[in-house]
mmCIF file of C-alpha atoms in Angstrom:
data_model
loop_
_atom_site.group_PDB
_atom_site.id
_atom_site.type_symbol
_atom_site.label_atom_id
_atom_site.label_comp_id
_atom_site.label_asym_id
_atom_site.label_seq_id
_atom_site.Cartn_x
_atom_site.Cartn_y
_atom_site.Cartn_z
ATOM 1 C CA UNK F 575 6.528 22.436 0.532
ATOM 2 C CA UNK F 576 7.257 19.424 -1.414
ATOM 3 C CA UNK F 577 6.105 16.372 -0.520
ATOM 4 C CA UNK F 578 8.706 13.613 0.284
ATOM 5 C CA UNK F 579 6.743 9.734 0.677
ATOM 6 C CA UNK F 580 7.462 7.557 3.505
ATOM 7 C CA UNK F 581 6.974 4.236 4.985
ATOM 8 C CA UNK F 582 3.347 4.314 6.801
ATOM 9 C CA UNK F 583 2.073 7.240 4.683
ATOM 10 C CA UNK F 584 -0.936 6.977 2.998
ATOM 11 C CA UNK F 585 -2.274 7.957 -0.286
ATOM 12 C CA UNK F 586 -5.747 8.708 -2.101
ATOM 13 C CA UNK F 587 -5.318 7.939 -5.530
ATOM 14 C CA UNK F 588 -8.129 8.458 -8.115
ATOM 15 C CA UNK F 589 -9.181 5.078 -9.188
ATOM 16 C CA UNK F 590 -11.726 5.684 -12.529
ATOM 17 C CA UNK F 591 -15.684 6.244 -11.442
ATOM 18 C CA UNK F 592 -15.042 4.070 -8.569
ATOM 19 C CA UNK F 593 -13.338 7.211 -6.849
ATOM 20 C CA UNK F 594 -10.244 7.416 -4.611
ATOM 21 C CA UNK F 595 -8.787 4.490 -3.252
ATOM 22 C CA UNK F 596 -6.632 4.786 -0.425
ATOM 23 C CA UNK F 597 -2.779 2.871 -0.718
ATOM 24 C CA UNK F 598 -0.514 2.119 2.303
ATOM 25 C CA UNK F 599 2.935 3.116 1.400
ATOM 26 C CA UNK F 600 4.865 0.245 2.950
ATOM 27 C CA UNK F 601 8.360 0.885 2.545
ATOM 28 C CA UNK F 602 10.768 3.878 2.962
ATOM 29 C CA UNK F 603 12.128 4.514 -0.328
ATOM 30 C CA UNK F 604 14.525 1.723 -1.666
ATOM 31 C CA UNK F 605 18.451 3.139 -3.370
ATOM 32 C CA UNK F 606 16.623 3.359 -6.673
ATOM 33 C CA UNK F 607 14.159 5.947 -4.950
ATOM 34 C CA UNK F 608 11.024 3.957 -5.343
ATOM 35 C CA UNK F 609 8.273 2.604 -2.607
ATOM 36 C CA UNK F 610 6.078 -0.238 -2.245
ATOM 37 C CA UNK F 611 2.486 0.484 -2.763
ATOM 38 C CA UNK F 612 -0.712 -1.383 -1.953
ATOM 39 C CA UNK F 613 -4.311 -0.720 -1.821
ATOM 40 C CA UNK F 614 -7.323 -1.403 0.455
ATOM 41 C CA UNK F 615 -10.495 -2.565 -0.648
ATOM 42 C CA UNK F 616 -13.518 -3.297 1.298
ATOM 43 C CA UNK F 617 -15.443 -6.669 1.639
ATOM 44 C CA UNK F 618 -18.474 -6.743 0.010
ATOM 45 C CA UNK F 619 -20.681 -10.019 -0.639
ATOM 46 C CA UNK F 620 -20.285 -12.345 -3.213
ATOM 47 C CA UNK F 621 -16.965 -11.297 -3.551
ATOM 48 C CA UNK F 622 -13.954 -12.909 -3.576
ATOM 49 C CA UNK F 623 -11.573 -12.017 -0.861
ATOM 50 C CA UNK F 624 -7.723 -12.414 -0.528
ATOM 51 C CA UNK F 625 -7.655 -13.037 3.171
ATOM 52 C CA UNK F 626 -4.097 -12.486 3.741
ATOM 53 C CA UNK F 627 -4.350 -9.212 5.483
ATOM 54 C CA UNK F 628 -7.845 -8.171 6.827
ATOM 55 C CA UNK F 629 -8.346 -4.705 7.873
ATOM 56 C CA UNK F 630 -11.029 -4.383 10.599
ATOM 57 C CA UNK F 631 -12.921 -1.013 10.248
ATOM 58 C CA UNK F 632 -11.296 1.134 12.357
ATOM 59 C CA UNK F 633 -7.806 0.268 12.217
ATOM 60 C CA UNK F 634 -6.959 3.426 9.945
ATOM 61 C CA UNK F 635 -9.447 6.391 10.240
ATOM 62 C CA UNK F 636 -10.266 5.877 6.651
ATOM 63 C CA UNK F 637 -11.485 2.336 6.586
ATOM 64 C CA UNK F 638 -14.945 2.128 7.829
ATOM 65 C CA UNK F 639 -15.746 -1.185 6.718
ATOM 66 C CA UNK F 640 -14.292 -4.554 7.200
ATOM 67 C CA UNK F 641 -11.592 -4.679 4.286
ATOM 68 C CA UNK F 642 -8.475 -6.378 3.140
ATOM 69 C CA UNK F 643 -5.386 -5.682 1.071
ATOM 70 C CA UNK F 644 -5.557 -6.322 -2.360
ATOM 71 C CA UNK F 645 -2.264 -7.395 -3.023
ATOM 72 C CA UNK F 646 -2.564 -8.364 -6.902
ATOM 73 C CA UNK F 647 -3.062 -4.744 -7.537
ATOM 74 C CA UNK F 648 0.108 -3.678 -5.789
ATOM 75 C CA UNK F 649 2.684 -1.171 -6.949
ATOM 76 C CA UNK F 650 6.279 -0.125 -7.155
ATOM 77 C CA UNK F 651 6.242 3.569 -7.788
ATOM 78 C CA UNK F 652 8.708 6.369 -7.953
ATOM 79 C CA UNK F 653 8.660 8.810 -4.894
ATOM 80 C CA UNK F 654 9.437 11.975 -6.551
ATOM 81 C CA UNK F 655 7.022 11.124 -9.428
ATOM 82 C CA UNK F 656 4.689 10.177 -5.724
ATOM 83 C CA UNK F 657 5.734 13.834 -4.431
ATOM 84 C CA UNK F 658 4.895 15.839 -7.443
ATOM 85 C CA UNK F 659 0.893 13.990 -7.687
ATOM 86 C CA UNK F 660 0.635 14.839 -4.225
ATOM 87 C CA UNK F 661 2.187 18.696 -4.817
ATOM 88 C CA UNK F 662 -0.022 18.771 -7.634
ATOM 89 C CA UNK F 663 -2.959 17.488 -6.020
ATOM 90 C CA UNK F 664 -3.503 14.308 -7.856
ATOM 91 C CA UNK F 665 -3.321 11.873 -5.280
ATOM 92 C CA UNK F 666 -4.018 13.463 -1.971
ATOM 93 C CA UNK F 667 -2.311 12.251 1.677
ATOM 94 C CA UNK F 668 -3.912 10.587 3.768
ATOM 95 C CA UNK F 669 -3.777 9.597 8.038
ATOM 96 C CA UNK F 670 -0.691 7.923 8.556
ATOM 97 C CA UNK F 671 -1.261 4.021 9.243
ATOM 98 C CA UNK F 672 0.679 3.076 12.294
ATOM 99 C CA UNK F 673 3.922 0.908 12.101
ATOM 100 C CA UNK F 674 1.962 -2.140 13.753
ATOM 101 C CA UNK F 675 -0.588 -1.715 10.838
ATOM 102 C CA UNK F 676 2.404 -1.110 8.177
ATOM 103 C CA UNK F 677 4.289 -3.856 9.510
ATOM 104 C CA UNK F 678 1.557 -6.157 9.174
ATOM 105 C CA UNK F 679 0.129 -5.194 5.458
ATOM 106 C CA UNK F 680 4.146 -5.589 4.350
ATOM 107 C CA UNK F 681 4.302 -9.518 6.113
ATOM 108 C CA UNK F 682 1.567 -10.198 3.947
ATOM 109 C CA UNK F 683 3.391 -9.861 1.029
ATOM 110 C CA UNK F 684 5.347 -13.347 1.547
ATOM 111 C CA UNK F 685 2.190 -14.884 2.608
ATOM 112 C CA UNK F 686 -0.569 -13.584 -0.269
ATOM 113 C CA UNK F 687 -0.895 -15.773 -3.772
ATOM 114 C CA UNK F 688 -1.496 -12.933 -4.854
ATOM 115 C CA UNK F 689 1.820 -11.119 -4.999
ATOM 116 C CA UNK F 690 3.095 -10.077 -7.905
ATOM 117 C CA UNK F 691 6.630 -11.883 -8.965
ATOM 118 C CA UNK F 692 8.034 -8.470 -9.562
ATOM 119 C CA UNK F 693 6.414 -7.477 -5.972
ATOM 120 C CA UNK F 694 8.510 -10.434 -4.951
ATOM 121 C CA UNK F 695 11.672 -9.592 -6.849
ATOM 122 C CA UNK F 696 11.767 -6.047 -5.615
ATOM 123 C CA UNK F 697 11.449 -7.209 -1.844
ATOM 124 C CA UNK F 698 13.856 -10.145 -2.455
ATOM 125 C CA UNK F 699 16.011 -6.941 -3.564
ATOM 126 C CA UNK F 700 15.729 -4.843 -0.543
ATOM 127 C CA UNK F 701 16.487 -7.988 1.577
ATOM 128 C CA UNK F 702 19.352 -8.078 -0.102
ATOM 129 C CA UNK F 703 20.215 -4.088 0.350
ATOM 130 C CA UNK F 704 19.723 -4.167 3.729
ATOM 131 C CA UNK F 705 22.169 -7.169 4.595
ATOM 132 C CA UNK F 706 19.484 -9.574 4.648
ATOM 133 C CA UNK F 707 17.132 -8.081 6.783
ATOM 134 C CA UNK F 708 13.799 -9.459 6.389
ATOM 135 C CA UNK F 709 11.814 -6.671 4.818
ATOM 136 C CA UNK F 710 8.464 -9.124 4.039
#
């Protein structure tokens, strides 16, 4: 059965010798057919720490340590390229986060320093699309 990515999925994507990392999938696909990625990172000492969005370990079965959302290293990606990693066992899926949790991760968007512009752009864009709906 092929794979079809939605808002609140979750993803674990191989991220070099550091492993898997696991990414919220944060919007439904957009008219272009793409989603809004972001990863989760845990906080470690001596570190520094985007503070926008901290998960507490336990919100999503996967994180078991106090983390946050590292939204410099978000992405836009497309979902059938998403549905053939996962049908090809690339990236594998993950516990869906709840809509609270999804909700929250995407609000952080406006608020992080960290966005990307073209993170930005693309949410400015599906504003737009959905008659000016705040998306983030």
């Amino acid at each position: 059965m092929t794979y079809l990515p939605a808002r609140c999925d979750t993803l674990m994507i191989p991220s070099g010798a550091a492993g898997d990392h696991l990414f919220f999938i944060t919007t439904d696909a957009c008219a272009a057919g793409k989603h809004l990625l972001v990863n989760v990172t845990s906080i470690k000492p001596d570190r520094h720490v985007d503070d926008t969005c901290i998960i507490k370990a336990g919100e999503h079965r996967f994180v078991t340590h106090d983390s946050y959302i590292l939204y410099r290293g978000a992405i836009i990606d497309d979902g059938v390229r998403l549905g053939r990693m996962v049908d090809g066992w690339v990236y594998r899926k993950g516990d869906a986060a709840s809509d609270e949790l999804t909700t929250r991760i995407l609000a952080g968007f406006a608020d992080s320093p960290f966005t990307p512009r073209h993170v930005t752009a693309y949410l400015r864009g599906l504003s737009t699309a959905t008659g000016g709906e705040k998306v983030a």
